[in-house]
Coordinates of C-alpha atoms in Angstrom, one line a residue:
M1 CA 0.7 -31.4 67.7
S2 CA 2.3 -28.3 67.1
F3 CA 5.5 -26.5 65.8
G4 CA 8.6 -28.3 67.7
T5 CA 6.5 -31.4 69.3
N6 CA 8.9 -34.0 70.2
V7 CA 7.9 -37.7 68.6
A8 CA 9.1 -41.3 70.1
I9 CA 11.0 -43.2 67.0
G10 CA 8.5 -45.9 65.8
D11 CA 5.5 -43.5 66.3
P12 CA 3.2 -41.9 63.7
L13 CA 4.6 -38.3 62.9
L14 CA 0.7 -37.2 63.6
P15 CA -1.8 -37.5 66.1
R16 CA -3.6 -40.8 65.7
G17 CA -7.3 -40.6 64.6
L18 CA -6.9 -38.0 61.5
P19 CA -9.5 -38.7 59.2
V20 CA -6.6 -40.0 56.4
K21 CA -9.3 -39.6 53.5
F22 CA -9.4 -35.7 53.7
F23 CA -5.9 -34.9 54.4
K24 CA -2.4 -35.3 52.3
V25 CA 1.0 -35.2 54.2
K26 CA 4.3 -34.6 52.5
I27 CA 7.7 -35.2 54.3
L28 CA 9.8 -31.8 53.1
S29 CA 12.9 -33.0 55.0
G30 CA 14.2 -34.6 57.9
Q31 CA 12.8 -38.4 56.9
P32 CA 12.5 -40.5 54.0
R33 CA 10.4 -38.4 51.5
I34 CA 7.3 -40.0 51.9
T35 CA 4.1 -38.4 50.6
W36 CA 1.1 -39.7 52.7
N37 CA -1.3 -42.4 50.7
P38 CA -4.9 -42.0 51.9
A39 CA -6.2 -44.4 49.7
Q40 CA -3.8 -47.1 51.6
G41 CA -3.9 -45.3 54.9
I42 CA -0.1 -44.2 55.1
V43 CA 0.8 -42.3 58.0
P44 CA 4.5 -41.2 58.2
V45 CA 6.4 -43.0 60.9
A46 CA 9.2 -41.9 62.9
T47 CA 12.1 -44.1 62.2
V48 CA 15.1 -42.1 62.6
P49 CA 16.3 -39.2 65.4
G50 CA 16.4 -35.8 63.9
R51 CA 14.4 -32.6 62.9
V52 CA 11.0 -33.5 60.6
D53 CA 9.4 -30.6 58.4
M54 CA 6.0 -31.5 57.2
Q55 CA 3.3 -30.2 55.3
I56 CA -0.7 -31.0 55.6
K57 CA -3.1 -30.2 53.1
L58 CA -6.5 -30.6 53.1
L59 CA -7.4 -32.8 50.1
G60 CA -4.2 -32.4 49.0
L61 CA -5.2 -29.2 47.7
I62 CA -5.4 -26.1 50.6
P63 CA -2.2 -25.8 52.7
L64 CA -3.2 -26.2 56.6
N65 CA -0.4 -26.2 58.6
H66 CA 3.5 -26.4 58.2
M67 CA 4.8 -28.8 61.2
V68 CA 8.1 -29.5 62.7
V69 CA 8.8 -32.2 65.0
N70 CA 11.5 -33.5 66.8
V71 CA 12.0 -37.3 66.5
V72 CA 14.2 -38.8 69.9
P73 CA 14.8 -42.2 71.0
A74 CA 13.3 -43.6 74.2
V75 CA 14.8 -42.4 77.1
R76 CA 15.0 -44.7 80.0
V77 CA 15.6 -44.3 83.7
V78 CA 14.9 -45.9 87.3
P79 CA 11.7 -44.5 88.7
G80 CA 12.2 -42.7 92.1
G81 CA 10.2 -42.7 94.7
H82 CA 13.3 -42.2 97.5
S83 CA 12.7 -39.9 100.1
I84 CA 15.4 -37.7 100.4
G85 CA 17.0 -34.7 102.2
V86 CA 17.8 -31.4 100.3
L87 CA 20.2 -29.1 101.5
L88 CA 20.6 -25.6 99.4
H89 CA 23.2 -23.0 99.4
S90 CA 22.1 -19.8 98.0
R91 CA 24.4 -17.2 95.9
G92 CA 24.9 -14.8 98.6
V93 CA 22.5 -14.4 101.5
M94 CA 18.9 -13.6 101.2
V95 CA 16.9 -10.8 102.7
V96 CA 13.9 -12.3 104.7
G97 CA 12.9 -9.9 107.4
H98 CA 13.7 -6.2 109.0
A99 CA 14.3 -5.3 112.5
V100 CA 14.2 -2.2 114.0
I101 CA 17.4 -1.3 116.1
T102 CA 17.4 0.4 119.3
D103 CA 20.4 2.2 120.0
P104 CA 21.9 2.8 123.7
Q105 CA 20.2 6.7 123.7
G106 CA 16.6 4.6 123.1
N107 CA 16.5 6.2 119.2
K108 CA 15.1 3.6 116.4
H109 CA 17.0 3.0 113.6
N110 CA 16.7 0.6 110.6
P111 CA 19.2 1.8 107.8
A112 CA 18.7 -1.4 105.3
L113 CA 15.3 0.0 105.0
E114 CA 16.0 3.6 104.8
A115 CA 18.6 2.5 102.3
G116 CA 15.8 0.9 100.1
I117 CA 16.6 -3.0 101.0
L118 CA 13.5 -5.2 100.4
N119 CA 12.7 -8.8 101.2
G120 CA 13.7 -11.0 98.4
D121 CA 16.8 -9.0 97.8
V122 CA 20.1 -11.1 98.0
I123 CA 23.5 -9.5 99.1
L124 CA 26.2 -11.0 96.7
K125 CA 29.1 -8.4 98.0
I126 CA 29.8 -6.9 101.1
N127 CA 32.6 -4.2 101.0
G128 CA 33.8 -5.5 97.8
R129 CA 34.0 -9.1 99.0
R130 CA 32.0 -11.9 97.8
V131 CA 29.4 -12.8 100.8
Q132 CA 29.2 -16.8 101.2
S133 CA 27.6 -16.7 104.9
E134 CA 25.5 -15.1 107.2
Q135 CA 28.3 -15.3 109.5
Q136 CA 30.6 -13.2 107.2
V137 CA 28.4 -10.4 107.1
R138 CA 27.6 -10.1 110.6
S139 CA 31.4 -9.9 111.1
E140 CA 32.0 -7.5 108.6
I141 CA 29.3 -5.3 109.7
T142 CA 30.8 -5.2 113.1
R143 CA 34.1 -4.5 112.0
C144 CA 32.5 -1.7 110.2
G145 CA 30.7 -0.6 113.3
Q146 CA 33.7 -0.7 115.4
T147 CA 35.9 1.7 112.7
G148 CA 33.0 4.0 112.2
S149 CA 33.4 3.1 108.5
P150 CA 29.9 2.5 106.3
V151 CA 29.4 -0.8 104.9
T152 CA 28.9 -1.2 101.3
L153 CA 26.7 -3.8 99.9
E154 CA 26.2 -5.2 96.3
I155 CA 22.5 -6.3 95.7
K156 CA 20.6 -8.6 93.4
R157 CA 17.0 -7.9 92.5
G158 CA 15.5 -9.8 90.2
Q159 CA 17.4 -9.3 86.8
R160 CA 18.7 -5.9 88.3
I161 CA 22.3 -5.9 90.1
F162 CA 23.0 -2.1 92.1
T163 CA 24.8 -1.2 95.2
T164 CA 24.2 1.0 98.4
R165 CA 25.9 2.2 101.4
L166 CA 24.9 2.2 104.7
N167 CA 26.2 2.6 108.6
P168 CA 25.9 0.0 111.2
V169 CA 23.8 1.1 114.2
F170 CA 25.2 -0.4 118.0
C171 CA 21.8 -1.9 119.1
A172 CA 21.6 -2.0 122.8
E173 CA 19.4 -5.4 123.2
T174 CA 21.9 -7.3 121.4
K175 CA 25.2 -5.2 122.3
R176 CA 26.5 -5.4 118.3
Y177 CA 26.4 -3.6 115.3
R178 CA 23.4 -4.0 113.0
I179 CA 22.1 -2.9 110.3
G180 CA 18.3 -4.0 110.4
L181 CA 18.1 -7.0 108.7
Y182 CA 17.3 -10.8 109.0
V183 CA 19.1 -12.7 106.0
R184 CA 19.4 -16.8 105.3
D185 CA 22.0 -18.4 103.4
S186 CA 20.8 -21.7 102.7
A187 CA 17.3 -23.8 103.1
A188 CA 16.7 -27.8 104.1
G189 CA 13.6 -29.6 103.5
I190 CA 12.1 -33.2 102.6
G191 CA 11.5 -34.2 99.3
T192 CA 11.0 -37.3 96.9
L193 CA 13.7 -38.6 94.3
T194 CA 11.7 -38.8 90.9
F195 CA 14.3 -40.5 88.5
Y196 CA 17.7 -41.5 87.9
E197 CA 19.4 -42.3 84.6
P198 CA 22.2 -44.9 84.9
K199 CA 24.5 -43.9 82.2
S200 CA 24.9 -40.5 83.0
K201 CA 24.2 -40.9 86.8
K202 CA 21.8 -37.8 86.5
Y203 CA 18.7 -37.5 88.7
G204 CA 15.6 -35.4 88.9
A205 CA 13.5 -34.8 92.2
L206 CA 10.6 -32.4 93.6
G207 CA 9.3 -31.2 90.7
H208 CA 9.0 -28.0 91.2
V209 CA 11.6 -24.9 92.3
I210 CA 12.9 -24.6 95.7
T211 CA 12.2 -21.0 96.8
D212 CA 12.3 -19.2 100.4
F213 CA 9.9 -20.0 102.6
E214 CA 9.6 -16.1 104.0
T215 CA 9.9 -14.4 100.5
N216 CA 8.5 -17.1 98.3
R217 CA 11.2 -16.3 95.7
R218 CA 13.6 -18.5 94.0
I219 CA 16.6 -19.4 95.8
D220 CA 19.5 -18.5 93.4
L221 CA 21.7 -21.9 93.8
E222 CA 25.2 -21.7 94.8
D223 CA 25.8 -25.1 95.7
G224 CA 23.9 -28.2 97.0
Q225 CA 23.4 -31.9 98.2
I226 CA 20.7 -34.4 98.4
V227 CA 20.7 -36.7 100.9
E228 CA 18.8 -40.4 102.0
A229 CA 16.3 -39.3 104.6
V230 CA 13.9 -41.4 106.5
V231 CA 10.2 -40.9 106.8
Q232 CA 9.5 -40.4 111.0
G233 CA 5.9 -39.9 110.7
I234 CA 2.9 -38.0 109.1
R235 CA 0.7 -35.2 109.9
P236 CA -2.2 -36.1 107.5
G237 CA -3.8 -33.2 105.2
R238 CA -7.1 -31.8 105.9
R239 CA -9.1 -29.3 103.8
G240 CA -7.1 -26.0 104.2
Q241 CA -4.3 -27.4 106.2
P242 CA -1.8 -29.4 104.2
G243 CA -0.1 -32.3 105.8
E244 CA 3.6 -33.3 105.6
K245 CA 6.1 -36.0 106.1
I246 CA 8.2 -35.8 109.2
G247 CA 11.5 -37.0 108.2
L248 CA 15.1 -37.5 109.4
F249 CA 18.3 -37.2 107.1
T250 CA 20.5 -40.1 107.4
G251 CA 22.9 -39.4 104.6
D252 CA 23.5 -42.9 104.1
G253 CA 23.2 -44.5 100.6
L254 CA 21.8 -42.1 98.3
T255 CA 23.6 -38.9 97.9
G256 CA 24.4 -36.1 95.3
N257 CA 25.0 -33.0 94.1
I258 CA 22.4 -30.0 93.2
E259 CA 23.3 -28.3 89.9
K260 CA 20.2 -26.6 89.0
N261 CA 16.9 -25.4 90.7
T262 CA 14.5 -24.7 87.8
S263 CA 10.7 -24.5 87.7
Y264 CA 10.8 -28.3 87.0
G265 CA 12.6 -29.8 89.8
I266 CA 16.4 -30.1 91.0
F267 CA 18.7 -31.4 89.0
G268 CA 22.5 -33.1 89.5
S269 CA 24.0 -35.9 89.5
L270 CA 24.4 -39.4 92.1
R271 CA 27.5 -40.3 93.9
Q272 CA 26.4 -44.2 93.4
P273 CA 24.2 -46.1 91.4
L274 CA 20.3 -46.3 92.6
A275 CA 18.0 -49.3 92.5
N276 CA 14.2 -49.5 93.2
P277 CA 13.3 -52.7 94.2
L278 CA 9.8 -52.0 92.7
Y279 CA 11.3 -51.4 89.2
P280 CA 14.2 -53.7 88.8
Q281 CA 14.9 -52.2 85.1
P282 CA 14.6 -48.9 83.8
I283 CA 11.3 -47.9 82.1
P284 CA 10.8 -45.4 79.4
V285 CA 10.3 -41.7 79.8
A286 CA 6.5 -40.6 78.3
L287 CA 6.3 -37.7 76.0
V288 CA 3.7 -35.3 76.7
Y289 CA 1.4 -37.0 73.6
Q290 CA 1.7 -40.5 75.5
V291 CA -0.1 -39.3 78.7
K292 CA -3.2 -40.1 78.9
R293 CA -6.3 -39.4 81.4
G294 CA -7.1 -42.3 83.6
P295 CA -5.5 -44.9 86.1
A296 CA -1.8 -44.4 87.2
E297 CA 0.1 -44.8 90.2
I298 CA 2.7 -42.9 92.2
L299 CA 5.8 -44.0 94.3
T300 CA 6.5 -42.6 97.3
V301 CA 7.7 -43.5 101.4
L302 CA 5.3 -43.4 103.7
R303 CA 7.1 -45.0 106.5
G304 CA 11.2 -45.4 107.2
N305 CA 12.9 -45.9 103.4
R306 CA 10.2 -48.6 101.8
I307 CA 9.1 -46.9 98.8
G308 CA 5.2 -48.1 98.4
R309 CA 2.8 -47.7 95.2
Y310 CA -0.4 -46.3 95.1
S311 CA -3.5 -45.5 92.9
V312 CA -4.3 -42.3 91.4
E313 CA -6.1 -41.2 88.2
I314 CA -4.6 -38.6 85.9
L315 CA -7.7 -36.1 85.7
Q316 CA -6.1 -33.3 83.2
V317 CA -3.1 -33.0 80.6
M318 CA -2.2 -29.4 80.4
P319 CA 1.1 -29.4 78.3
Q320 CA 0.2 -25.7 77.5
N321 CA 0.9 -24.6 81.1
R322 CA 5.0 -25.6 80.6
W323 CA 5.4 -22.1 82.1
E324 CA 3.7 -22.9 85.6
G325 CA 5.3 -26.4 85.6
K326 CA 1.8 -27.8 86.0
G327 CA 1.0 -30.1 83.2
L328 CA -1.3 -32.6 85.6
V329 CA -4.0 -32.5 87.6
I330 CA -4.3 -36.1 89.6
K331 CA -6.6 -37.5 92.0
V332 CA -5.8 -39.9 94.8
I333 CA -7.8 -42.8 94.7
D334 CA -5.6 -45.4 97.0
P335 CA -7.6 -46.4 100.1
E336 CA -4.5 -46.7 102.1
L337 CA -2.8 -43.8 100.8
L338 CA -6.0 -42.0 102.0
R339 CA -6.5 -43.2 104.9
Q340 CA -2.5 -42.5 106.3
T341 CA -2.1 -38.7 104.5
G342 CA -5.3 -37.9 103.7
G343 CA -4.1 -37.4 100.0
I344 CA -1.1 -35.3 98.9
I345 CA 1.3 -33.7 101.6
Q346 CA 4.0 -32.4 101.9
G347 CA 7.5 -34.2 101.3
M348 CA 5.7 -36.2 98.2
S349 CA 6.6 -33.4 95.9
G350 CA 8.6 -35.4 93.0
S351 CA 6.8 -38.7 93.6
P352 CA 6.9 -40.3 90.1
I353 CA 3.8 -41.2 88.2
I354 CA 3.6 -43.8 86.2
Q355 CA 0.8 -44.9 83.6
N356 CA 1.3 -47.8 81.1
G357 CA 4.5 -48.6 82.1
R358 CA 6.0 -45.0 81.8
I359 CA 6.9 -42.2 83.9
V360 CA 4.5 -39.8 83.0
G361 CA 5.1 -37.2 85.5
A362 CA 5.7 -35.9 89.3
V363 CA 3.4 -34.7 92.1
T364 CA 4.0 -31.6 92.8
H365 CA 1.4 -29.4 94.3
V366 CA -1.5 -30.1 96.4
F367 CA -5.1 -28.7 96.1
V368 CA -5.1 -26.7 99.7
N369 CA -9.0 -26.9 99.5
D370 CA -8.9 -30.8 98.4
P371 CA -5.6 -32.6 99.7
T372 CA -6.7 -35.8 97.4
R373 CA -6.1 -33.6 94.3
G374 CA -3.3 -31.7 93.1
Y375 CA -0.6 -31.0 90.3
G376 CA 2.0 -33.0 88.5
V377 CA 5.1 -31.4 86.2
L378 CA 5.0 -33.7 82.8
A379 CA 8.1 -36.0 83.1
E380 CA 9.6 -34.8 79.2
W381 CA 9.8 -31.1 80.7
M382 CA 11.9 -32.9 83.6
I383 CA 14.4 -35.1 81.2
Y384 CA 14.7 -31.9 79.2
E385 CA 16.0 -29.7 82.2
A386 CA 18.3 -32.7 83.3
N387 CA 19.8 -32.4 79.6
L388 CA 18.6 -36.2 79.2
L389 CA 16.5 -35.1 76.0
P390 CA 18.5 -34.2 72.5
K391 CA 18.1 -30.6 71.6
D392 CA 17.1 -30.1 68.2
K393 CA 19.1 -31.3 65.1
K394 CA 18.5 -30.4 61.7
V395 CA 18.6 -33.5 59.7
A396 CA 19.5 -33.1 55.9

């Protein structure tokens, strides 16, 4: 364990297997002041929520470590596995490409490129007005071109925001004024719901950030929604060629908003309660230290909207990879899943991984050269992003 580790109520405050006779542990604050008695093999146990400050000494004399752990109540959620359609609208419009403009005299122009606008830049405002759609940008460029006025754009690049001015050029091919950009204001795709928390109605899905396909940049969320989807077909994955689910948005049943687009998935609230026929009752979410290498299962849809359960093996647990969102390596071992998909395919992202009756994570990425293996995000990280895990609180 490390500084800031979360521990479930009822579990030891220290890792199991520590050689008791060599160590002495003292609770400095946060729980009843208990000194670990090596002779009796007493290990302090988390009893109430809060922050616990501890000190570990070798043979009771040599200070080894000062630890702070956060004791948290169990979070119970309804497992997902449901196929969802994801509709995301970005803040502003994203630049996804450039185009050379040929004027009526045959001269070549690209005002946007000459102004230094790059792929992945986001246009937040045009002529002082907040940008809400591709159509709005086209209309304003046309208006400025017809009146001979320059276009003023407010651009976001990473954390930097700047303003640039450029003059529209009449395009002989399209018969309209242009500035030489391709832009996009929305994204859509198929994914999988990971969990639903009944009391708050919050959900988590996908397990990874949604990026623009052309630029691989994170989409800065303006608004979005998820809807129920049905899987109509499967394109199996092969070495070097990731497979995919082929789906159709239905708009029936499962619907919700998208409030966050993060490295650990998308999060929001569902508009109606959600059930899972394979798990009628909510199950606990595993904390990082409770996830082990070994057998597990994933829930996902391969046809229609029927959720199936399929065997996998957790090969590695890597909590140090939190900044990447890749905390697990898993391998598909289920014969039926391998027969139908070849392993992990696109659209499976967010499929919950369940081990020993707990949700431990969600499928996120496939190994391109071995579709039977892939990465997963740890469930603890997802419920923290969904604000279902209490924040640190000092306990007197």
